[in-house]
Short mmCIF file of C-alpha atoms in Angstrom, two decimals:
data_model
loop_
_atom_site.label_atom_id
_atom_site.label_comp_id
_atom_site.label_asym_id
_atom_site.label_seq_id
_atom_site.Cartn_x
_atom_site.Cartn_y
_atom_site.Cartn_z
CA MET A 1 15.22 10.27 5.97
CA LEU A 2 12.69 7.55 5.30
CA ALA A 3 13.77 4.35 7.05
CA LYS A 4 14.06 0.99 5.33
CA ARG A 5 11.33 -1.26 6.65
CA ILE A 6 11.56 -4.75 8.13
CA VAL A 7 8.33 -6.63 7.58
CA PRO A 8 7.59 -10.01 9.12
CA CYS A 9 5.02 -11.94 7.14
CA LEU A 10 2.59 -14.14 8.97
CA ASP A 11 0.87 -16.71 6.82
CA VAL A 12 -2.40 -17.61 8.45
CA LYS A 13 -4.81 -20.45 8.01
CA ASP A 14 -7.91 -20.92 10.14
CA GLY A 15 -6.71 -18.14 12.41
CA ARG A 16 -3.29 -19.72 13.04
CA THR A 17 0.12 -18.75 11.74
CA VAL A 18 1.80 -21.10 9.31
CA LYS A 19 4.76 -20.81 6.97
CA GLY A 20 5.19 -22.74 3.79
CA VAL A 21 8.60 -23.73 2.53
CA ASN A 22 8.45 -22.96 -1.17
CA PHE A 23 4.69 -22.64 -0.67
CA VAL A 24 4.22 -26.29 0.30
CA ASP A 25 4.43 -28.17 3.67
CA LEU A 26 2.98 -25.96 6.36
CA ILE A 27 4.34 -25.70 9.87
CA ASP A 28 2.31 -24.15 12.70
CA ALA A 29 3.97 -21.20 14.38
CA GLY A 30 1.35 -19.76 16.68
CA ASP A 31 -1.36 -17.19 17.13
CA PRO A 32 -1.21 -14.34 14.60
CA VAL A 33 -2.15 -11.61 17.05
CA GLU A 34 0.27 -12.71 19.75
CA LEU A 35 3.05 -13.23 17.24
CA GLY A 36 2.28 -9.89 15.61
CA LYS A 37 2.49 -8.15 18.95
CA VAL A 38 5.83 -9.78 19.71
CA TYR A 39 7.20 -8.53 16.39
CA SER A 40 5.76 -5.09 16.90
CA ASP A 41 7.40 -4.88 20.34
CA GLN A 42 10.69 -6.07 18.83
CA GLY A 43 10.72 -3.22 16.34
CA ALA A 44 9.09 -4.64 13.21
CA ASP A 45 8.04 -1.69 11.05
CA GLU A 46 4.88 -3.27 9.78
CA LEU A 47 3.25 -6.64 9.44
CA VAL A 48 1.79 -8.60 6.60
CA PHE A 49 -0.88 -11.21 7.28
CA LEU A 50 -1.43 -13.52 4.39
CA ASP A 51 -4.53 -15.66 4.58
CA ILE A 52 -3.43 -18.57 2.46
CA THR A 53 -6.68 -20.47 2.36
CA ALA A 54 -9.24 -17.71 2.29
CA THR A 55 -12.51 -18.93 0.91
CA HIS A 56 -15.97 -17.47 1.19
CA GLU A 57 -16.83 -19.49 4.27
CA GLU A 58 -13.68 -18.35 6.01
CA ARG A 59 -14.08 -14.61 5.43
CA LYS A 60 -15.68 -14.19 8.81
CA THR A 61 -12.66 -15.69 10.58
CA VAL A 62 -10.39 -13.37 8.64
CA LYS A 63 -12.46 -10.32 9.52
CA GLU A 64 -12.34 -11.23 13.19
CA MET A 65 -8.60 -11.72 13.03
CA VAL A 66 -8.10 -8.35 11.30
CA ARG A 67 -10.17 -6.68 13.96
CA ARG A 68 -8.20 -8.29 16.76
CA VAL A 69 -4.92 -7.31 15.14
CA ALA A 70 -6.07 -3.71 14.65
CA ALA A 71 -7.27 -3.51 18.23
CA ASN A 72 -4.04 -4.83 19.72
CA ILE A 73 -1.19 -3.69 17.49
CA ASN A 74 -0.03 -0.09 17.04
CA ILE A 75 1.94 -0.42 13.81
CA PRO A 76 0.55 -0.69 10.27
CA PHE A 77 -0.46 -4.00 8.80
CA THR A 78 -1.52 -5.42 5.49
CA ILE A 79 -3.98 -8.23 4.96
CA GLY A 80 -3.79 -10.37 1.87
CA GLY A 81 -5.33 -13.53 0.53
CA GLY A 82 -8.67 -13.97 -1.11
CA ILE A 83 -9.41 -10.29 -1.64
CA GLY A 84 -11.12 -10.12 -4.99
CA SER A 85 -13.54 -7.22 -4.86
CA ILE A 86 -14.19 -3.73 -3.55
CA LYS A 87 -16.55 -5.30 -1.03
CA ASP A 88 -13.86 -7.67 0.32
CA ALA A 89 -11.44 -4.77 0.65
CA ALA A 90 -14.02 -2.53 2.33
CA GLU A 91 -14.62 -5.22 4.95
CA MET A 92 -10.91 -5.30 5.71
CA LEU A 93 -10.75 -1.50 5.97
CA ASP A 94 -13.82 -1.41 8.20
CA ASN A 95 -12.20 -3.88 10.54
CA GLY A 96 -9.05 -1.79 10.82
CA ALA A 97 -6.65 -3.03 8.13
CA ASP A 98 -4.25 -0.36 6.85
CA LYS A 99 -3.67 -1.98 3.48
CA VAL A 100 -4.85 -4.93 1.45
CA SER A 101 -2.70 -6.93 -0.89
CA VAL A 102 -4.11 -8.43 -4.05
CA ASN A 103 -2.44 -11.03 -6.21
CA SER A 104 -4.36 -13.62 -8.23
CA ALA A 105 -7.52 -11.51 -8.37
CA ALA A 106 -5.57 -8.62 -9.91
CA VAL A 107 -4.07 -10.89 -12.57
CA LYS A 108 -7.53 -12.20 -13.38
CA ASN A 109 -8.98 -8.68 -13.45
CA PRO A 110 -6.38 -5.88 -13.59
CA GLN A 111 -9.16 -3.31 -13.38
CA LEU A 112 -9.53 -4.33 -9.73
CA VAL A 113 -6.31 -2.45 -8.92
CA GLU A 114 -7.62 0.76 -10.44
CA ASN A 115 -10.99 0.36 -8.75
CA LEU A 116 -9.42 -0.26 -5.35
CA ALA A 117 -7.09 2.72 -5.72
CA ARG A 118 -9.93 5.00 -6.73
CA GLU A 119 -12.20 3.81 -3.94
CA PHE A 120 -9.70 3.69 -1.07
CA GLY A 121 -6.58 5.52 -2.30
CA SER A 122 -3.32 4.05 -3.55
CA GLN A 123 -1.89 3.87 -0.04
CA PHE A 124 -4.38 1.07 0.70
CA VAL A 125 -3.44 -1.10 -2.29
CA VAL A 126 -0.45 -3.42 -2.32
CA VAL A 127 -0.06 -5.60 -5.39
CA ALA A 128 1.71 -8.85 -4.55
CA ILE A 129 3.51 -10.49 -7.44
CA ASP A 130 4.92 -14.02 -7.32
CA ALA A 131 7.26 -14.59 -10.24
CA LYS A 132 9.62 -17.30 -11.38
CA ASN A 133 12.78 -16.69 -13.32
CA VAL A 134 12.94 -18.93 -16.39
CA GLY A 135 15.79 -18.15 -18.77
CA GLU A 136 15.56 -14.44 -19.53
CA ASP A 137 12.00 -14.11 -18.32
CA TRP A 138 10.26 -13.60 -15.02
CA ILE A 139 6.90 -15.33 -15.32
CA VAL A 140 4.13 -14.21 -13.01
CA HIS A 141 2.42 -17.05 -11.13
CA VAL A 142 -0.88 -17.09 -9.26
CA SER A 143 -2.70 -19.32 -6.79
CA GLY A 144 0.12 -19.31 -4.27
CA GLY A 145 2.70 -19.90 -6.98
CA ARG A 146 0.99 -22.97 -8.39
CA LYS A 147 -0.18 -21.57 -11.73
CA PRO A 148 1.93 -19.78 -14.34
CA THR A 149 0.26 -16.94 -16.24
CA ASP A 150 1.01 -15.14 -19.49
CA ARG A 151 2.16 -12.06 -17.57
CA PHE A 152 5.78 -11.02 -17.18
CA LEU A 153 7.05 -9.38 -14.00
CA PHE A 154 8.26 -6.01 -15.26
CA GLU A 155 5.38 -5.32 -17.62
CA TRP A 156 2.88 -6.43 -15.02
CA ALA A 157 4.46 -4.31 -12.29
CA GLN A 158 4.45 -1.26 -14.57
CA LEU A 159 0.80 -1.84 -15.44
CA VAL A 160 -0.38 -2.12 -11.84
CA ALA A 161 1.70 0.90 -10.83
CA ASP A 162 0.05 2.87 -13.63
CA MET A 163 -3.33 1.66 -12.38
CA GLY A 164 -2.72 3.07 -8.94
CA ALA A 165 -1.00 0.38 -6.85
CA GLY A 166 0.62 2.00 -3.82
CA GLU A 167 3.31 -0.63 -3.36
CA ILE A 168 4.63 -3.76 -5.03
CA LEU A 169 5.39 -6.83 -2.96
CA PHE A 170 7.60 -8.94 -5.19
CA THR A 171 8.32 -12.55 -4.24
CA SER A 172 10.90 -14.40 -6.25
CA MET A 173 9.78 -18.01 -6.35
CA ASN A 174 13.33 -19.04 -7.22
CA HIS A 175 14.64 -17.50 -4.03
CA ASP A 176 11.74 -18.14 -1.65
CA GLY A 177 12.62 -20.76 0.92
CA THR A 178 16.26 -21.03 -0.19
CA LYS A 179 17.67 -18.67 2.47
CA GLY A 180 20.24 -17.65 -0.12
CA GLY A 181 19.36 -13.97 -0.41
CA PHE A 182 16.78 -11.85 -2.24
CA ALA A 183 16.42 -11.45 -6.04
CA ASN A 184 18.34 -8.19 -6.01
CA ASP A 185 18.84 -7.67 -9.75
CA ALA A 186 15.12 -7.93 -10.48
CA LEU A 187 14.33 -5.83 -7.40
CA ALA A 188 16.71 -3.04 -8.43
CA LYS A 189 15.18 -3.01 -11.89
CA LEU A 190 11.68 -2.71 -10.41
CA SER A 191 12.80 0.01 -8.03
CA ASP A 192 14.43 2.03 -10.82
CA MET A 193 11.41 1.60 -13.11
CA LEU A 194 8.64 2.47 -10.70
CA PRO A 195 7.87 5.54 -8.57
CA ILE A 196 6.24 3.47 -5.80
CA PRO A 197 7.86 1.52 -2.94
CA ILE A 198 9.04 -2.04 -3.55
CA ILE A 199 8.92 -4.72 -0.87
CA ALA A 200 11.46 -7.51 -1.36
CA SER A 201 10.32 -11.00 -0.50
CA GLY A 202 11.79 -14.48 -0.78
CA GLY A 203 15.25 -15.64 0.15
CA ALA A 204 16.09 -14.09 3.52
CA GLY A 205 18.53 -16.29 5.39
CA GLU A 206 21.13 -14.05 6.99
CA MET A 207 21.30 -10.47 8.13
CA GLN A 208 23.54 -9.51 5.24
CA HIS A 209 20.78 -10.48 2.81
CA PHE A 210 18.71 -7.61 4.18
CA LYS A 211 21.54 -5.14 3.75
CA ASP A 212 22.10 -6.41 0.21
CA THR A 213 18.48 -6.06 -0.77
CA PHE A 214 18.35 -2.48 0.52
CA VAL A 215 21.64 -1.51 -1.16
CA LYS A 216 21.93 -3.70 -4.28
CA GLY A 217 18.22 -4.41 -4.65
CA LYS A 218 17.21 -0.82 -3.84
CA ALA A 219 14.23 -2.22 -1.97
CA ASP A 220 12.22 0.04 0.32
CA ALA A 221 11.21 -2.79 2.61
CA ALA A 222 12.19 -6.41 3.13
CA LEU A 223 9.75 -9.12 4.07
CA ALA A 224 10.58 -12.44 5.66
CA ALA A 225 8.82 -15.14 7.61
CA SER A 226 10.59 -18.26 8.79
CA VAL A 227 13.88 -16.61 9.76
CA PHE A 228 11.88 -14.53 12.20
CA HIS A 229 9.40 -17.21 13.25
CA PHE A 230 12.15 -19.67 14.12
CA HIS A 231 14.48 -17.08 15.71
CA GLU A 232 17.21 -17.58 13.17
CA ILE A 233 17.30 -13.79 12.99
CA ASP A 234 15.89 -11.58 15.73
CA ILE A 235 14.60 -8.20 14.64
CA PRO A 236 16.42 -6.09 17.27
CA ASP A 237 19.75 -7.68 16.24
CA LEU A 238 18.92 -7.21 12.56
CA LYS A 239 18.11 -3.55 12.99
CA GLN A 240 21.23 -2.87 15.01
CA TYR A 241 23.29 -4.65 12.34
CA LEU A 242 21.70 -2.61 9.55
CA HIS A 243 22.24 0.60 11.50
CA ASN A 244 25.90 -0.30 12.00
CA GLU A 245 26.16 -0.98 8.27
CA GLY A 246 24.92 2.52 7.51
CA ILE A 247 21.36 1.64 6.51
CA THR A 248 18.67 4.02 7.82
CA VAL A 249 16.38 2.01 10.07
CA ARG A 250 14.03 2.89 12.88
CA LEU A 251 15.63 2.15 16.24
CA ASP A 252 13.92 2.78 19.58
CA MET B 1 -15.41 11.86 26.05
CA ILE B 2 -13.28 12.01 22.93
CA ALA B 3 -15.15 12.43 19.66
CA ILE B 4 -13.51 10.96 16.56
CA ILE B 5 -15.14 12.56 13.56
CA ASP B 6 -16.63 9.72 11.51
CA TYR B 7 -16.89 10.61 7.88
CA ASN B 8 -16.15 9.17 4.49
CA ALA B 9 -12.39 8.93 5.00
CA GLY B 10 -10.31 5.85 5.35
CA ASN B 11 -9.20 4.13 8.45
CA THR B 12 -11.06 5.99 11.20
CA ARG B 13 -11.52 2.81 13.17
CA SER B 14 -7.82 2.48 13.89
CA VAL B 15 -7.95 5.79 15.77
CA LEU B 16 -10.79 4.43 17.88
CA PHE B 17 -8.74 1.30 18.59
CA ALA B 18 -5.81 3.50 19.63
CA MET B 19 -8.04 5.34 22.11
CA ASN B 20 -9.28 2.02 23.46
CA ARG B 21 -5.68 0.89 23.99
CA LEU B 22 -5.18 4.01 26.11
CA ASN B 23 -8.36 3.16 28.07
CA VAL B 24 -10.01 6.37 26.97
CA ASP B 25 -13.72 6.80 26.39
CA ALA B 26 -14.03 7.61 22.69
CA VAL B 27 -16.75 7.49 20.11
CA LEU B 28 -16.78 7.53 16.32
CA THR B 29 -19.46 10.03 15.40
CA SER B 30 -20.67 12.49 12.81
CA ASP B 31 -23.32 13.87 15.20
CA HIS B 32 -22.76 17.61 15.50
CA SER B 33 -23.89 17.94 19.09
CA LYS B 34 -21.72 15.02 20.23
CA ILE B 35 -18.71 16.53 18.51
CA GLN B 36 -19.41 19.98 19.96
CA SER B 37 -19.79 18.68 23.49
CA ALA B 38 -16.74 16.37 23.42
CA ASP B 39 -13.74 17.18 25.64
CA LYS B 40 -11.46 16.70 22.69
CA VAL B 41 -11.98 16.02 19.02
CA ILE B 42 -9.90 13.95 16.62
CA PHE B 43 -10.24 14.64 12.90
CA PRO B 44 -8.65 11.66 11.13
CA GLY B 45 -8.56 10.96 7.46
CA VAL B 46 -7.09 9.12 4.57
CA GLY B 47 -8.29 9.84 1.08
CA GLU B 48 -8.51 12.44 -1.62
CA ALA B 49 -8.82 16.13 -0.69
CA SER B 50 -11.55 17.47 -2.99
CA THR B 51 -14.11 14.69 -2.51
CA THR B 52 -13.48 14.70 1.22
CA MET B 53 -13.91 18.49 1.44
CA ALA B 54 -17.13 18.22 -0.58
CA PHE B 55 -18.36 15.55 1.81
CA LEU B 56 -17.52 17.68 4.85
CA GLN B 57 -19.34 20.66 3.35
CA ASN B 58 -22.31 18.53 2.49
CA GLN B 59 -22.56 17.41 6.12
CA GLY B 60 -21.94 20.89 7.52
CA LEU B 61 -18.84 19.50 9.21
CA ASP B 62 -16.57 22.16 7.68
CA GLN B 63 -18.16 24.95 9.69
CA LEU B 64 -18.47 22.77 12.76
CA ILE B 65 -14.76 21.87 12.79
CA THR B 66 -13.53 25.44 12.37
CA SER B 67 -15.85 26.60 15.17
CA LEU B 68 -14.59 24.10 17.76
CA ARG B 69 -12.98 25.54 20.92
CA GLN B 70 -11.73 22.36 22.62
CA PRO B 71 -8.41 20.74 21.59
CA VAL B 72 -8.67 19.26 18.09
CA LEU B 73 -6.18 16.85 16.55
CA GLY B 74 -6.15 16.45 12.77
CA ILE B 75 -4.38 13.39 11.39
CA CYS B 76 -2.93 12.87 7.89
CA LEU B 77 -5.56 14.13 5.42
CA GLY B 78 -7.09 15.84 8.46
CA LEU B 79 -3.97 18.02 8.68
CA GLN B 80 -4.07 18.81 4.99
CA LEU B 81 -7.75 19.74 5.09
CA MET B 82 -7.08 22.08 8.04
CA CYS B 83 -4.71 24.06 5.79
CA LYS B 84 -5.72 26.83 3.41
CA HIS B 85 -5.47 25.13 0.06
CA SER B 86 -4.31 21.82 -1.42
CA GLU B 87 -2.75 21.20 -4.80
CA GLU B 88 -4.66 17.91 -4.84
CA ASN B 89 -7.35 18.73 -7.39
CA ASP B 90 -6.95 22.44 -6.54
CA THR B 91 -8.99 22.17 -3.36
CA LYS B 92 -9.92 25.06 -1.08
CA CYS B 93 -9.61 23.69 2.46
CA LEU B 94 -10.71 24.77 5.95
CA GLY B 95 -8.10 27.52 6.37
CA ILE B 96 -7.33 26.90 10.03
CA PHE B 97 -3.63 27.04 9.17
CA ASP B 98 -2.58 29.61 6.59
CA VAL B 99 -0.47 26.99 4.83
CA GLU B 100 -0.30 25.53 1.31
CA VAL B 101 -0.42 21.78 0.67
CA LYS B 102 1.77 20.65 -2.21
CA ARG B 103 2.62 17.41 -3.96
CA PHE B 104 6.01 15.73 -3.51
CA SER B 105 8.07 16.24 -6.62
CA GLY B 106 9.14 12.60 -6.81
CA GLU B 107 12.45 13.72 -8.27
CA GLY B 108 15.50 11.50 -8.15
CA ASP B 109 15.12 8.32 -6.14
CA LEU B 110 12.25 9.63 -4.03
CA LYS B 111 9.23 7.43 -3.86
CA VAL B 112 5.78 8.97 -3.86
CA PRO B 113 3.74 8.34 -1.77
CA GLN B 114 6.14 8.63 1.13
CA MET B 115 5.24 5.40 2.84
CA GLY B 116 6.93 4.35 6.03
CA TRP B 117 8.79 5.61 9.07
CA ASN B 118 10.52 8.97 9.05
CA GLN B 119 11.95 11.22 11.72
CA ILE B 120 10.13 14.14 13.29
CA MET B 121 12.51 16.99 14.08
CA HIS B 122 12.50 20.42 15.73
CA LEU B 123 9.65 19.41 18.00
CA SER B 124 8.18 22.45 19.69
CA SER B 125 4.83 21.83 21.32
CA PRO B 126 3.29 20.27 24.43
CA LEU B 127 1.97 17.70 21.95
CA PHE B 128 5.51 16.29 21.95
CA ALA B 129 6.15 16.58 25.71
CA LYS B 130 6.91 12.85 25.88
CA ASN B 131 8.87 12.71 22.61
CA HIS B 132 12.33 13.52 21.34
CA ASP B 133 13.74 15.08 18.21
CA GLY B 134 14.50 12.26 15.82
CA ASP B 135 11.65 9.98 16.92
CA TYR B 136 10.29 7.91 14.05
CA ALA B 137 6.64 8.25 13.07
CA TYR B 138 4.63 6.45 10.39
CA PHE B 139 3.73 8.43 7.27
CA VAL B 140 1.64 7.63 4.21
CA HIS B 141 1.09 10.60 1.94
CA SER B 142 1.75 12.12 -1.46
CA TYR B 143 1.03 15.73 -0.44
CA TYR B 144 2.65 17.77 2.31
CA ALA B 145 2.07 21.04 4.17
CA GLU B 146 4.77 23.64 3.61
CA LEU B 147 6.84 24.96 6.47
CA ALA B 148 5.28 27.95 8.21
CA ASP B 149 7.09 29.64 11.13
CA GLU B 150 3.85 30.54 12.82
CA TYR B 151 2.32 27.05 12.75
CA THR B 152 5.01 24.39 12.27
CA ILE B 153 5.69 22.35 15.43
CA ALA B 154 7.52 19.42 13.79
CA GLN B 155 9.52 19.04 10.61
CA THR B 156 10.31 16.04 8.45
CA THR B 157 12.34 15.67 5.28
CA HIS B 158 11.41 13.56 2.27
CA GLY B 159 13.19 15.42 -0.50
CA GLU B 160 11.45 18.56 0.73
CA THR B 161 11.41 19.54 4.38
CA PHE B 162 7.79 19.97 5.35
CA SER B 163 5.50 20.51 8.34
CA SER B 164 4.93 17.10 9.89
CA ALA B 165 2.84 18.79 12.59
CA LEU B 166 1.02 22.12 12.84
CA HIS B 167 -0.56 24.10 15.66
CA ARG B 168 -2.73 27.17 16.06
CA ASP B 169 -4.69 27.96 19.23
CA ASN B 170 -6.70 24.82 20.08
CA PHE B 171 -5.96 23.16 16.73
CA PHE B 172 -3.19 20.56 16.40
CA ALA B 173 -2.46 18.31 13.45
CA THR B 174 0.04 15.64 12.45
CA GLN B 175 0.83 14.49 8.94
CA PHE B 176 1.92 11.11 10.30
CA HIS B 177 -0.36 8.58 11.93
CA PRO B 178 0.21 8.60 15.71
CA GLU B 179 -2.24 5.72 15.98
CA LYS B 180 0.13 3.62 13.86
CA SER B 181 3.45 4.95 15.14
CA GLY B 182 4.13 2.46 17.92
CA ASN B 183 5.15 3.86 21.30
CA VAL B 184 6.19 7.19 19.77
CA GLY B 185 2.67 7.73 18.50
CA GLU B 186 1.11 6.50 21.70
CA ASN B 187 3.08 9.14 23.62
CA ILE B 188 1.80 11.84 21.29
CA LEU B 189 -1.78 10.71 21.75
CA LYS B 190 -1.27 10.65 25.53
CA SER B 191 0.08 14.20 25.42
CA PHE B 192 -2.89 15.31 23.34
CA LEU B 193 -5.27 13.75 25.85
CA GLU B 194 -3.50 15.64 28.64
CA LEU B 195 -3.76 19.06 26.94
#
């Protein structure tokens, strides 16, 4: 049976790992390759590197980092941040990335998702969606959660899935940084709606939150950052806990 | 020297990196003579079957691959292309394994593509000398090779139970990515290198 995945997310800026609390205030947490290797050795199922300040001038740094990660780490990883074209994505692939995630660029130009899927295959294309729950609606935000758009979560997720996205990485802005658990109702709805895997993001604080997002949220994978970076939860303990709770996870 | 066949198919570089991690001399190449003279050949691949087959034919790599006598390891799409036929755009493949490649039904709660870690079972090959039934390997695929008594050396279940590895003579293939499957995958690559 396919195992539920635990995915540490490493936000990187200028080649260093950082983690924003509700996307603001950044705290340095080390070298992305070293940290990635630690997580891989601990049993992380894959890694996400999110370049939060990618600009044209910095692409070279990102490419070098991707190459170093690919050379040193033997589990899959996704690179996101600033990927806006086939050319950007091809550079990531050429340097050894397994997947790219696109967010703002896809909202600006949804055709990008279809083009990426056609060029590289759906398995290479993760669409990251940051959304905020306001009343009945989940409003999609871009630019690291700073700008609201006229897109709504479920319609947007359906559209990108139809266009060939291989996975959806959904971050609830209401839950991110709260450590109060994942947005399981919205996640379950996404998972029921869509044929592709859903990665839950935003809200991890305790081990039970992971169990809940796999069971109640029907998520295929759960992503977290600071709980791992600051050793509030260690991955081997988390996996053993999930296994004991009857969740299928990969144990060594 | 290990030759990794370099063609228009996905993440070939990660296989090269995996070889480097094992301190093995490997080269990414589409040069026929280099491939022919290599001690072992890896045929990786991620992508769509029909365009990739057309590309191989265009380069004459289809005939080259089937004529190889040294150990060959197909990975992911490589495995599928080594089969007889794929449902993906009704593609005639290399025919090394007399096996059909089908699409996952996606019925019930099953996600397609299968993306993630799944168990490899009923392991029966020197390729898995350092592995155990139930080891987890990393898969990303929407199509799978059917079970075939004569060729199947590992089985995995994602709705259907399928061939997660195949073998005939000097040809080996895995549906999963050993180069991305942590220590489990590294052990498989080591075993392949020792064949």
